[in-house]
């Protein structure tokens, strides 16, 4: 009973389910067909622009159509199987449910309607497939036409390019053939010319030989004639004739020998002519080789010219980079000088000659004094000085000083100039630069400044001319002139004047100015000035300088490329040494010299103190030394002072005073240096 009720419910719901399933399948089929039609029309437009994408789309559409057709057929087969199953069930329940027959008939009609609709859809699908095949064929035809046109156009372009290449190659071949023909003709002309010269030479040799033979024959004829005359005149003198006959026979034998020699010479000439002919053939071969070698050389020349051109371009580029690097170097060097200060102080310690020296320590200063060096001297036990007794302790006392650079007893002049060279470079760049040495007599000032070969002055001259040579590559031309003066007592003398002693006023209007063209020329002038300088032997120094010397170098540069010009001045000053009269024991004129030196150095100390105290009045006119140095100490220049000190125990107090003065100078600020107005 339950089974019959279930079958009845299934039979009641089956027509609605079947109808819904068929409607869903039809809607899906129609939607797929419409979508396929729409995609086909859109893809048709796209295929007209791209054949490759059209083929891919057509294959995709074909796969989708086959898939949908299979789904419809599957649904159709499923519907048939379900219908058969329902027909079987229908016969089983027909007896109990006769009304189902009506519904079955109705479902049968609906099925037939659906079958007809499916047939119509299949026909439509077939028509769409035929249209797609036709569209694909049309696109293939269009693609073949387009491909054919492109191939024809490409072949035409290739033919045109090939013709042009053939023409160019033919032109090059003709040109090379013409050049080869010209060279061949030139070679032939040279060979013909050599042959003609050889023929001329052979003709000259034959003519020369004929002339020699003719001369010999004429001489023989003349001799025979003379002999006949002798025979006729001496016929009566038989003995004399026989004697003459013997003489003539000897002469004849000599003539035969000479003839034999001439024959030998002739054979030698023939052999030489044969050698010359062989040499000519060899030269002809060499000419051919040279012509071939000349061609190779021309090709190599062309290659080298190309390389030279590329090298010149690279050279121009490197010069431009060098100019930029040079500008940057000038800026960095200027910044470095400004950081180091305008007045710089270098300390140099002279070794002790008597091996009795006080203790000296060197080292790097503290972090508060960056880029500075440190020197510490210790007072010896037996030193006698003017320090008050209240300050003297039983233990040894030390004094510390800080300078821009400290050089010990073992430092060479060359090492010292490595630091000084930057100041010399500033003078070339257009600044007023002053370098002077200060210290007691015998402390090594003149050795540092004026030693031939490696003193500051000779090395500065070498650097000036070396930099001038380098700057020529950048378009600079320089003129260098020099003055060498001496401050002796209360007078200023020109050391380069022929008469030497010539008192000058402070304006220095009568100083001899010499054009400096080479380091060798400058060294001659320095030797002349050194010979004119005042020196004397004292107890403290065998050759003590009795005057201050000032070497003024003017540097005037002009750049034709940039239009810039510079005017720099380099003042190189060797100060006379301070000395204690009680130790040097000088008398007379040397005493007056020592007093004048100490007075001028004291005036220099007063000027430094006034600048350090920022006084409104600076006593430059108190001495001629300070008057000459006012432009180096007045704020617009770069100044370097060497303080030369002795390490000998007996000179400890003088060393201490010199270091104190140098520290005062090192603490003096004179402002930023400026270039000299152009």
XYZ file of C-alpha atoms in Angstrom:
678
model
C 0.000 0.000 0.000
C 2.836 2.385 0.953
C 4.582 1.515 -2.285
C 1.458 2.337 -4.305
C 1.108 5.706 -2.549
C 4.770 6.520 -3.250
C 4.409 5.543 -6.914
C 1.265 7.637 -7.146
C 3.051 10.696 -5.724
C 5.951 10.161 -8.087
C 3.610 9.902 -11.032
C 1.815 13.065 -9.934
C 5.044 15.054 -9.596
C 6.809 13.561 -12.614
C 5.144 15.631 -15.353
C 5.988 18.885 -13.518
C 9.573 17.794 -12.891
C 9.964 16.602 -16.459
C 8.527 19.814 -17.815
C 10.812 21.933 -15.583
C 13.897 19.918 -16.596
C 13.036 20.206 -20.269
C 12.426 23.943 -19.884
C 15.751 24.381 -18.050
C 17.553 22.444 -20.776
C 15.819 24.451 -23.498
C 16.608 27.742 -21.769
C 20.205 26.675 -21.313
C 20.391 25.585 -24.922
C 18.805 28.815 -26.184
C 21.055 30.905 -23.930
C 24.093 29.001 -25.167
C 22.962 29.404 -28.756
C 22.334 33.136 -28.356
C 25.635 33.593 -26.558
C 27.367 31.531 -29.240
C 25.765 33.637 -31.957
C 26.756 36.822 -30.181
C 30.321 35.629 -29.618
C 30.518 34.515 -33.230
C 29.499 37.962 -34.495
C 31.940 39.739 -32.174
C 34.750 37.333 -32.939
C 34.079 37.788 -36.632
C 34.929 41.473 -36.278
C 38.048 40.653 -34.274
C 39.153 38.012 -36.774
C 39.122 40.571 -39.531
C 42.045 42.312 -37.760
C 43.971 39.296 -36.436
C 43.920 35.942 -38.200
C 45.687 34.091 -35.387
C 43.210 35.135 -32.689
C 40.237 34.378 -35.044
C 41.369 30.790 -35.507
C 41.755 30.348 -31.743
C 38.271 31.762 -31.117
C 36.714 29.588 -33.826
C 38.282 26.483 -32.290
C 37.025 27.540 -28.865
C 33.494 28.117 -30.252
C 33.542 24.758 -32.003
C 34.524 23.019 -28.748
C 31.757 24.816 -26.868
C 29.188 23.966 -29.587
C 30.153 20.288 -29.514
C 30.018 20.304 -25.729
C 26.542 21.855 -25.680
C 25.326 19.458 -28.424
C 26.580 16.516 -26.385
C 24.767 17.861 -23.333
C 21.500 18.212 -25.345
C 21.857 14.699 -26.745
C 22.646 13.361 -23.276
C 19.567 15.060 -21.898
C 17.552 13.722 -24.842
C 18.764 10.152 -24.203
C 18.082 10.556 -20.502
C 14.574 11.826 -21.287
C 13.944 8.829 -23.577
C 15.125 6.377 -20.938
C 12.980 8.047 -18.340
C 10.009 7.986 -20.756
C 10.454 4.273 -21.341
C 10.728 3.726 -17.623
C 7.566 5.727 -17.099
C 5.775 3.783 -19.850
C 6.633 0.583 -17.999
C 5.360 2.025 -14.789
C 2.330 3.307 -16.685
C 1.299 -0.217 -17.713
C 1.631 -1.350 -14.124
C -0.581 1.401 -12.687
C -2.977 1.727 -15.674
C -5.482 -0.605 -14.104
C -5.624 1.371 -10.876
C -5.148 4.845 -12.372
C -6.839 5.161 -15.786
C -6.613 8.932 -15.546
C -2.852 8.734 -15.890
C -3.304 7.810 -19.518
C -4.555 11.253 -20.237
C -1.537 12.782 -18.564
C 0.806 10.417 -20.353
C -0.707 11.429 -23.670
C -0.296 14.979 -22.676
C 3.330 14.354 -21.723
C 3.817 12.486 -24.990
C 2.608 15.493 -26.891
C 4.854 17.754 -24.881
C 7.739 15.417 -25.572
C 7.032 15.487 -29.287
C 6.900 19.265 -29.163
C 10.242 19.288 -27.376
C 11.691 16.865 -29.917
C 10.580 19.143 -32.723
C 12.122 22.105 -30.961
C 15.343 20.166 -30.492
C 15.378 19.342 -34.186
C 14.890 22.983 -35.051
C 17.740 23.957 -32.689
C 20.002 21.350 -34.282
C 19.217 22.793 -37.712
C 20.023 26.273 -36.451
C 23.265 25.032 -34.894
C 24.253 23.390 -38.176
C 23.517 26.636 -40.041
C 25.627 28.607 -37.564
C 28.454 26.076 -37.982
C 28.275 26.437 -41.767
C 28.406 30.218 -41.424
C 31.432 29.945 -39.102
C 33.227 27.620 -41.513
C 32.505 30.069 -44.301
C 33.821 32.970 -42.178
C 36.962 31.017 -41.368
C 37.530 30.244 -45.033
C 37.057 33.910 -45.928
C 39.547 34.943 -43.248
C 42.052 32.366 -44.502
C 41.717 33.720 -48.034
C 42.247 37.269 -46.764
C 45.257 36.157 -44.703
C 46.801 34.405 -47.711
C 46.347 37.555 -49.804
C 47.888 39.704 -47.074
C 50.758 37.239 -46.640
C 51.395 37.189 -50.374
C 51.459 40.984 -50.573
C 53.871 41.223 -47.624
C 56.186 38.623 -49.163
C 56.168 40.462 -52.487
C 56.921 43.769 -50.737
C 59.709 42.175 -48.669
C 61.229 40.524 -51.752
C 61.147 43.842 -53.598
C 62.931 45.584 -50.740
C 65.537 42.813 -50.592
C 66.125 43.124 -54.328
C 66.506 46.901 -54.050
C 68.991 46.580 -51.177
C 70.892 43.858 -53.034
C 71.143 46.092 -56.125
C 72.448 48.966 -54.028
C 75.014 46.720 -52.357
C 76.133 45.397 -55.749
C 76.534 48.944 -57.039
C 78.540 50.018 -53.991
C 80.691 46.884 -54.148
C 81.311 47.439 -57.853
C 82.284 51.042 -57.204
C 84.698 50.012 -54.451
C 86.216 47.284 -56.637
C 86.646 49.715 -59.537
C 88.264 52.250 -57.233
C 90.680 49.649 -55.816
C 91.476 48.379 -59.328
C 92.164 51.919 -60.452
C 94.474 52.520 -57.470
C 96.246 49.201 -58.099
C 96.657 50.073 -61.785
C 98.116 53.481 -60.914
C 100.555 51.928 -58.447
C 101.498 49.267 -61.006
C 102.142 51.952 -63.634
C 104.250 53.901 -61.159
C 106.262 50.760 -60.393
C 106.785 50.112 -64.112
C 107.933 53.684 -64.645
C 110.440 53.303 -61.803
C 111.711 50.030 -63.286
C 112.028 51.593 -66.753
C 113.853 54.529 -65.270
C 116.260 52.170 -63.472
C 116.854 50.253 -66.720
C 117.615 53.482 -68.589
C 120.002 54.577 -65.865
C 121.668 51.146 -66.008
C 122.079 51.419 -69.784
C 123.519 54.911 -69.427
C 125.925 53.665 -66.799
C 127.022 50.756 -69.000
C 127.487 53.146 -71.934
C 129.548 55.479 -69.765
C 131.701 52.586 -68.568
C 132.304 51.382 -72.129
C 133.067 54.915 -73.301
C 135.444 55.392 -70.396
C 137.191 52.134 -71.219
C 137.466 53.098 -74.895
C 138.934 56.464 -73.946
C 141.507 54.772 -71.761
C 142.448 52.356 -74.569
C 142.637 55.217 -77.075
C 144.889 57.162 -74.742
C 147.158 54.176 -74.313
C 147.297 53.593 -78.075
C 148.138 57.234 -78.699
C 150.876 57.046 -76.145
C 152.212 53.897 -77.782
C 152.144 55.483 -81.219
C 153.948 58.525 -79.901
C 156.541 56.294 -78.277
C 157.000 54.270 -81.484
C 157.418 57.488 -83.431
C 160.008 58.675 -80.978
C 161.780 55.333 -81.251
C 161.888 55.538 -85.025
C 163.326 59.003 -84.824
C 165.903 57.763 -82.371
C 166.787 54.831 -84.668
C 167.203 57.161 -87.649
C 169.271 59.647 -85.689
C 171.394 57.003 -83.982
C 171.726 54.478 -86.813
C 175.462 55.022 -86.881
C 175.794 54.328 -83.223
C 175.102 50.598 -82.990
C 176.223 50.165 -79.452
C 174.123 53.009 -78.289
C 171.241 51.572 -80.276
C 171.639 48.179 -78.682
C 171.682 49.807 -75.290
C 168.584 51.765 -76.173
C 167.107 48.580 -77.586
C 167.481 46.891 -74.231
C 165.879 49.898 -72.572
C 163.018 49.841 -75.025
C 162.551 46.117 -74.574
C 162.309 46.681 -70.828
C 159.866 49.492 -71.413
C 157.888 47.262 -73.737
C 157.707 44.536 -71.143
C 156.440 47.099 -68.678
C 153.849 48.214 -71.197
C 152.755 44.622 -71.613
C 152.419 44.328 -67.903
C 150.372 47.514 -67.906
C 148.248 46.127 -70.732
C 147.720 42.988 -68.717
C 146.712 45.111 -65.756
C 144.307 47.049 -67.963
C 142.818 43.781 -69.193
C 142.402 42.674 -65.603
C 140.762 45.988 -64.756
C 138.453 45.580 -67.723
C 137.437 42.142 -66.498
C 136.867 43.584 -63.059
C 134.696 46.314 -64.558
C 132.681 43.686 -66.425
C 132.223 41.733 -63.226
C 131.178 44.924 -61.428
C 128.703 45.637 -64.227
C 127.280 42.133 -63.833
C 127.002 42.669 -60.107
C 125.321 46.001 -60.743
C 122.844 44.304 -63.074
C 122.113 41.687 -60.420
C 121.806 44.468 -57.892
C 119.348 46.225 -60.196
C 117.253 43.073 -60.458
C 117.363 42.760 -56.716
C 116.327 46.397 -56.347
C 113.478 45.813 -58.765
C 112.219 43.000 -56.541
C 112.731 45.231 -53.522
C 110.728 47.986 -55.223
C 107.861 45.555 -55.672
C 108.129 44.554 -52.030
C 108.302 48.178 -50.974
C 105.205 48.966 -53.019
C 103.340 46.163 -51.282
C 104.725 47.287 -47.948
C 103.698 50.854 -48.776
C 100.135 49.691 -49.282
C 100.217 47.942 -45.913
C 101.677 51.039 -44.325
C 98.919 53.196 -45.771
C 96.318 50.861 -44.309
C 98.111 50.910 -40.973
C 98.377 54.687 -41.222
C 94.630 54.930 -41.741
C 94.050 52.666 -38.725
C 96.496 54.668 -36.631
C 94.858 57.933 -37.687
C 91.530 56.575 -36.507
C 93.111 55.543 -33.193
C 94.797 58.942 -32.894
C 91.460 60.622 -33.509
C 89.830 58.546 -30.778
C 92.803 59.221 -28.467
C 92.499 62.957 -29.125
C 88.817 62.848 -28.284
C 89.697 60.988 -25.090
C 92.468 63.504 -24.404
C 90.012 66.397 -24.764
C 87.620 64.655 -22.392
C 90.433 64.008 -19.898
C 91.547 67.635 -20.124
C 88.023 68.776 -19.344
C 87.915 66.396 -16.371
C 91.365 67.596 -15.295
C 90.189 71.230 -15.406
C 87.172 70.358 -13.262
C 89.399 68.372 -10.884
C 91.839 71.283 -10.747
C 89.049 73.704 -9.798
C 87.879 71.317 -7.084
C 91.461 70.907 -5.871
C 91.865 74.688 -5.591
C 88.650 74.958 -3.590
C 89.625 72.095 -1.259
C 93.149 73.447 -0.816
C 91.749 76.871 0.029
C 89.357 75.358 2.564
C 92.207 73.370 4.115
C 94.356 76.492 4.464
C 91.474 78.381 6.052
C 90.897 75.518 8.492
C 94.569 75.465 9.443
C 94.586 79.235 10.115
C 96.145 82.214 8.429
C 99.216 82.458 10.668
C 100.659 78.987 11.018
C 103.663 78.138 13.166
C 106.053 75.248 12.555
C 108.637 74.336 15.171
C 111.951 72.765 14.165
C 114.488 71.444 16.653
C 118.190 71.547 15.785
C 120.314 68.644 17.050
C 122.811 69.381 19.792
C 126.439 69.534 18.673
C 127.986 68.962 22.113
C 125.850 65.903 22.926
C 124.569 67.650 26.075
C 120.910 68.192 25.335
C 117.843 68.703 27.483
C 114.928 66.286 27.355
C 112.382 66.888 24.557
C 109.156 64.950 24.044
C 107.022 64.987 20.904
C 103.486 63.851 20.332
C 100.017 64.513 19.025
C 98.147 67.221 20.912
C 94.809 66.654 22.638
C 91.502 66.434 20.771
C 90.778 70.069 21.648
C 93.672 71.095 19.392
C 92.906 69.128 16.274
C 95.574 68.925 13.543
C 98.189 70.192 16.021
C 101.505 68.775 17.257
C 102.841 68.840 20.798
C 106.346 69.513 22.121
C 107.444 69.331 25.767
C 110.870 70.478 26.949
C 112.328 69.712 30.369
C 114.646 72.118 32.118
C 118.092 70.583 32.733
C 119.502 70.480 36.261
C 122.506 72.692 35.626
C 120.700 75.303 33.612
C 121.197 78.918 34.699
C 118.332 81.175 33.752
C 116.484 84.247 34.873
C 113.516 82.375 36.356
C 112.853 83.505 39.969
C 114.143 81.175 42.616
C 110.702 80.901 44.215
C 109.450 79.046 41.174
C 112.356 76.653 40.947
C 111.549 73.322 42.544
C 113.831 70.498 43.437
C 112.342 68.343 40.712
C 112.776 69.055 36.993
C 110.276 71.439 35.445
C 108.649 70.828 32.043
C 107.083 73.262 29.572
C 104.497 72.208 26.981
C 103.653 73.959 23.724
C 101.258 73.243 20.868
C 102.009 74.222 17.257
C 100.625 73.445 13.825
C 103.593 71.191 13.140
C 106.632 70.080 15.126
C 109.731 68.610 13.428
C 112.276 66.747 15.521
C 116.069 66.693 15.147
C 115.908 64.039 12.425
C 113.481 65.785 10.057
C 114.945 66.632 6.652
C 114.358 69.790 4.639
C 112.523 67.732 2.024
C 110.054 66.426 4.613
C 109.502 69.940 5.942
C 108.772 71.284 2.473
C 105.963 68.763 2.029
C 103.993 70.965 4.451
C 105.332 74.267 3.096
C 104.401 73.389 -0.490
C 100.728 74.183 0.144
C 101.633 77.769 1.035
C 103.685 78.134 -2.160
C 100.711 76.821 -4.132
C 98.539 79.569 -2.606
C 100.937 82.210 -3.973
C 100.543 80.729 -7.454
C 96.769 80.881 -6.976
C 96.950 84.654 -6.393
C 97.491 85.159 -2.640
C 100.038 87.176 -0.694
C 102.095 84.527 1.125
C 104.837 85.091 3.673
C 107.197 82.427 5.061
C 109.821 83.481 7.596
C 112.157 81.795 10.072
C 112.571 83.043 13.653
C 114.932 81.923 16.384
C 118.166 82.547 18.195
C 121.413 82.749 16.306
C 122.786 79.353 15.329
C 119.423 77.572 15.583
C 119.311 76.587 11.888
C 117.183 79.330 10.281
C 119.442 79.876 7.284
C 119.875 76.097 6.927
C 116.096 75.734 6.804
C 115.406 78.674 4.494
C 118.436 79.062 2.216
C 120.381 75.799 2.102
C 121.337 75.193 -1.560
C 119.388 72.374 -3.118
C 116.779 71.558 -0.479
C 116.181 74.764 1.505
C 112.724 76.308 1.572
C 113.722 79.024 -0.912
C 115.290 76.695 -3.579
C 112.472 74.145 -3.251
C 109.852 76.917 -3.457
C 111.437 78.113 -6.701
C 111.364 74.569 -8.109
C 107.700 74.164 -7.146
C 106.737 77.514 -8.709
C 108.231 76.595 -12.076
C 106.919 73.021 -11.848
C 103.362 74.293 -11.276
C 103.748 76.818 -14.105
C 104.665 73.955 -16.440
C 101.587 71.973 -15.352
C 99.291 74.992 -15.682
C 100.323 75.492 -19.315
C 98.129 72.511 -20.162
C 95.162 74.490 -18.778
C 95.835 77.596 -20.869
C 97.833 79.576 -18.278
C 100.937 81.645 -18.994
C 103.031 83.115 -16.183
C 105.693 85.753 -15.648
C 107.863 85.544 -12.552
C 110.074 88.316 -11.178
C 112.165 88.582 -8.057
C 113.690 91.054 -5.601
C 116.232 90.299 -2.891
C 116.720 92.882 -0.170
C 118.550 93.038 3.149
C 117.618 94.884 6.339
C 120.964 95.695 7.902
C 120.868 97.857 10.969
C 118.596 100.758 10.092
C 119.045 100.559 6.320
C 117.568 98.517 3.490
C 120.059 97.249 0.902
C 119.550 95.683 -2.506
C 121.462 92.388 -2.540
C 121.148 91.973 -6.325
C 122.514 95.416 -7.262
C 125.955 95.501 -8.853
C 127.183 98.102 -6.340
C 125.488 96.128 -3.526
C 125.262 98.736 -0.740
C 122.488 101.042 -1.736
C 120.325 102.547 0.970
C 116.673 102.465 0.000
C 113.613 104.158 1.386
C 110.611 102.263 2.710
C 108.766 102.465 -0.591
C 111.446 100.277 -2.222
C 111.363 102.213 -5.472
C 114.975 101.491 -6.426
C 115.073 97.748 -5.827
C 116.403 95.700 -8.744
C 113.710 93.479 -10.202
C 114.865 90.493 -12.243
C 112.740 88.339 -14.527
C 112.998 84.739 -13.340
C 112.816 82.170 -16.142
C 114.286 78.991 -14.664
C 115.394 77.522 -11.307
C 119.030 77.565 -12.470
C 118.854 81.310 -13.130
C 117.310 81.887 -9.702
C 120.033 79.830 -8.009
C 122.674 82.107 -9.571
C 120.907 85.163 -8.180
C 120.625 83.501 -4.763
C 124.349 82.752 -4.781
C 125.060 86.381 -5.661
C 122.771 87.636 -2.885
C 124.266 85.208 -0.371
C 127.731 86.515 -1.194
C 126.604 90.092 -0.563
C 124.823 89.318 2.721
C 126.375 90.479 5.962
C 127.696 87.654 8.149
C 130.175 87.429 11.005
C 131.693 84.873 13.339
C 130.593 85.010 16.966
C 131.063 82.810 19.977
C 127.600 81.321 19.465
C 127.748 80.887 15.663
C 130.692 80.622 13.262
C 128.712 82.267 10.454
C 126.065 84.392 12.114
C 123.706 86.347 9.865
C 123.949 90.021 10.774
C 120.907 91.102 8.739
C 117.375 90.097 7.804
C 116.940 89.007 4.172
C 113.699 89.190 2.215
C 113.282 87.376 -1.121
C 110.159 88.715 -2.873
C 108.799 86.636 -5.783
C 106.053 88.143 -7.924
C 103.872 85.661 -9.846
C 101.661 87.061 -12.613
C 99.428 84.640 -14.521
C 96.922 84.969 -17.350
C 94.584 82.321 -18.808
C 93.797 82.869 -22.485
C 90.996 80.291 -22.391
C 89.007 81.653 -19.447
C 90.220 85.273 -19.442
C 91.176 85.038 -15.755
C 94.367 86.470 -14.292
C 96.180 86.104 -10.962
C 98.856 88.150 -9.204
C 100.481 86.419 -6.278
C 103.414 87.390 -4.071
C 105.664 84.959 -2.209
C 107.799 86.547 0.540
C 110.594 84.275 1.794
C 112.291 85.818 4.834
C 115.355 84.656 6.753
C 115.476 86.662 9.978
C 118.742 87.288 11.757
C 119.007 85.412 15.025
C 118.403 86.957 18.385
C 121.382 86.701 20.709
C 122.374 87.525 24.253
C 125.347 89.871 24.183
C 126.770 88.440 27.382
C 126.990 85.011 25.746
C 128.057 86.006 22.241
C 130.597 88.533 23.672
C 130.489 90.667 20.550
C 132.085 94.113 20.527
C 132.307 97.147 18.331
C 130.342 97.006 15.092
C 129.110 93.489 15.856
C 127.650 94.791 19.116
C 125.700 97.469 17.224
C 124.528 94.796 14.771
C 123.294 92.574 17.609
C 121.481 95.485 19.245
C 119.799 96.418 15.949
C 118.728 92.803 15.396
C 117.308 92.465 18.903
C 115.511 95.819 18.542
C 113.827 94.805 15.288
C 112.821 91.417 16.705
C 111.456 93.134 19.804
C 109.423 95.426 17.534
C 108.100 92.315 15.789
C 107.000 90.971 19.177
C 105.231 94.266 19.947
C 103.344 94.072 16.650
C 102.245 90.493 17.365
C 101.093 91.496 20.851
C 99.103 94.445 19.481
C 97.411 92.254 16.871
C 96.661 89.601 19.474
C 95.193 92.269 21.800
C 93.187 93.701 18.862
C 94.548 97.205 19.446
C 93.385 99.923 17.103
C 96.971 101.025 16.450
C 99.568 98.508 15.326
C 103.178 99.845 15.605
C 104.386 98.688 12.171
C 106.642 101.749 11.755
C 108.714 101.041 14.867
C 111.197 99.177 12.662
C 111.774 98.631 8.996
C 111.350 94.883 9.485
C 107.804 95.247 10.817
C 107.043 97.842 8.158
C 107.965 95.362 5.433
C 105.966 92.610 7.168
C 102.802 94.656 7.682
C 101.173 93.268 4.518
C 101.963 89.742 5.705
C 100.590 90.367 9.199
C 97.769 92.754 8.352
C 95.022 90.241 7.564
C 95.039 89.787 3.785
C 97.836 87.250 3.514
C 98.744 83.716 4.480
C 101.685 83.610 6.848
C 103.870 80.734 8.037
C 106.521 81.172 10.723
C 109.291 78.689 11.436
C 110.523 78.835 15.011
C 113.972 77.269 15.026
C 115.228 76.172 18.431
C 118.342 74.474 19.734
C 118.315 71.300 21.804
C 121.615 72.131 23.482
C 121.409 72.455 27.265
C 123.280 75.771 27.353
C 120.638 77.329 25.058
C 117.604 76.159 27.053
C 116.496 79.658 28.081
C 116.730 81.019 24.510
C 114.774 77.991 23.296
C 112.096 78.563 25.943
C 111.761 82.255 25.013
C 111.536 81.419 21.302
C 108.812 78.833 21.943
C 106.842 81.278 24.073
C 107.029 83.913 21.353
C 105.998 81.357 18.716
C 103.017 80.281 20.825
C 101.939 83.916 21.048
C 102.153 84.154 17.240
C 100.236 80.905 16.829
C 97.391 82.289 18.949
C 97.175 85.451 16.830
C 94.213 85.745 14.453
C 94.582 88.191 11.583
C 91.435 87.382 9.578
C 90.735 85.548 6.339
C 93.214 85.778 3.505
C 92.066 87.376 0.256
C 93.381 87.166 -3.260
C 95.330 90.133 -4.569
C 93.141 92.376 -6.752
C 93.556 91.529 -10.413
